[in-house]
XYZ file of C-alpha atoms in Angstrom:
110
model
C -130.619 -153.108 -76.815
C -129.433 -149.723 -76.034
C -127.259 -147.433 -78.122
C -127.947 -149.338 -81.376
C -129.182 -147.630 -84.582
C -132.741 -148.697 -83.990
C -134.065 -146.632 -87.016
C -131.650 -148.409 -89.294
C -132.646 -151.869 -87.961
C -136.395 -150.880 -88.294
C -136.001 -149.857 -91.760
C -134.202 -152.956 -92.772
C -136.880 -155.207 -91.165
C -139.563 -153.223 -92.909
C -137.920 -153.685 -96.238
C -137.198 -149.998 -96.828
C -133.499 -150.617 -97.401
C -131.685 -153.564 -98.928
C -129.389 -155.974 -96.992
C -126.392 -154.398 -98.902
C -127.500 -150.902 -97.728
C -128.014 -152.096 -94.179
C -124.570 -153.823 -94.097
C -122.802 -150.685 -95.393
C -124.787 -148.267 -93.056
C -124.331 -150.598 -90.086
C -120.566 -150.863 -90.713
C -120.363 -147.001 -91.093
C -122.211 -146.731 -87.630
C -119.728 -149.140 -86.080
C -116.791 -147.300 -87.455
C -117.960 -143.853 -86.251
C -118.070 -145.516 -82.723
C -114.615 -146.858 -82.920
C -115.854 -150.443 -83.541
C -114.182 -151.856 -86.596
C -114.372 -155.491 -87.537
C -112.973 -155.253 -91.165
C -110.561 -157.865 -92.283
C -108.578 -157.468 -95.373
C -107.447 -160.654 -97.374
C -104.360 -160.852 -99.619
C -102.592 -163.518 -101.444
C -99.041 -163.482 -102.842
C -96.408 -166.103 -103.772
C -95.869 -166.876 -100.040
C -99.513 -167.807 -99.190
C -102.945 -166.600 -98.394
C -103.080 -163.789 -95.541
C -105.672 -162.187 -93.467
C -104.991 -158.855 -91.789
C -107.061 -157.358 -88.846
C -105.993 -154.377 -86.699
C -102.377 -154.438 -88.003
C -101.849 -158.283 -87.319
C -101.379 -160.433 -90.201
C -102.244 -164.126 -90.202
C -101.121 -166.721 -92.749
C -103.227 -169.830 -93.533
C -101.102 -172.875 -92.716
C -102.408 -176.339 -92.542
C -106.011 -175.068 -92.615
C -105.486 -172.582 -89.672
C -104.707 -168.998 -89.304
C -101.136 -168.470 -87.814
C -100.034 -165.154 -86.467
C -97.369 -163.705 -84.341
C -97.882 -161.446 -81.336
C -95.388 -159.752 -79.081
C -97.356 -160.475 -75.939
C -97.551 -163.369 -73.392
C -93.808 -164.219 -73.915
C -91.330 -165.452 -71.572
C -89.035 -162.834 -70.350
C -85.908 -164.661 -71.176
C -87.061 -165.892 -74.608
C -84.693 -164.931 -77.445
C -87.373 -163.389 -79.690
C -90.068 -162.280 -77.337
C -92.603 -163.269 -80.023
C -95.070 -166.171 -79.945
C -96.895 -167.981 -82.723
C -100.617 -168.246 -82.206
C -103.157 -170.263 -84.155
C -106.987 -169.725 -84.741
C -109.416 -172.144 -86.418
C -111.569 -169.380 -87.933
C -111.555 -165.694 -88.799
C -113.757 -165.072 -86.032
C -111.399 -166.573 -83.435
C -108.385 -164.813 -84.994
C -110.251 -161.342 -84.513
C -111.162 -162.268 -80.976
C -107.496 -163.248 -80.084
C -106.190 -160.136 -81.764
C -108.711 -157.885 -79.842
C -107.773 -159.793 -76.663
C -104.101 -159.306 -77.338
C -104.433 -155.615 -77.865
C -106.568 -155.217 -74.757
C -104.089 -157.189 -72.806
C -101.173 -154.848 -73.831
C -103.189 -151.866 -72.531
C -104.404 -153.811 -69.238
C -101.117 -155.271 -68.174
C -100.981 -158.642 -69.738
C -103.877 -161.095 -69.441
C -103.628 -164.438 -71.207
C -106.183 -166.237 -73.319
C -104.842 -169.749 -72.919
């Protein structure tokens, strides 16, 4: 492991800080390096939603459904595709992959 906050991890393992303090400080460390895995959950009359990096997924039939503007057919009328994820972890990975693909020229995950 290189580049990780070893002092923070050591303090947590030694019991010098609580789990809550560790989680907060580790999250702050990630954000200071541009690593942000925060998800925001909301609910309204239309359903329950999870937002991550500007992409909002709606829970439908037990899966997270979301729209991206990538990986589309050039002649499609909308140029948007619906995607599904079975978990928040999968949703975050697909959003990350989609954002990276836009910057790298369009790789596909499926």
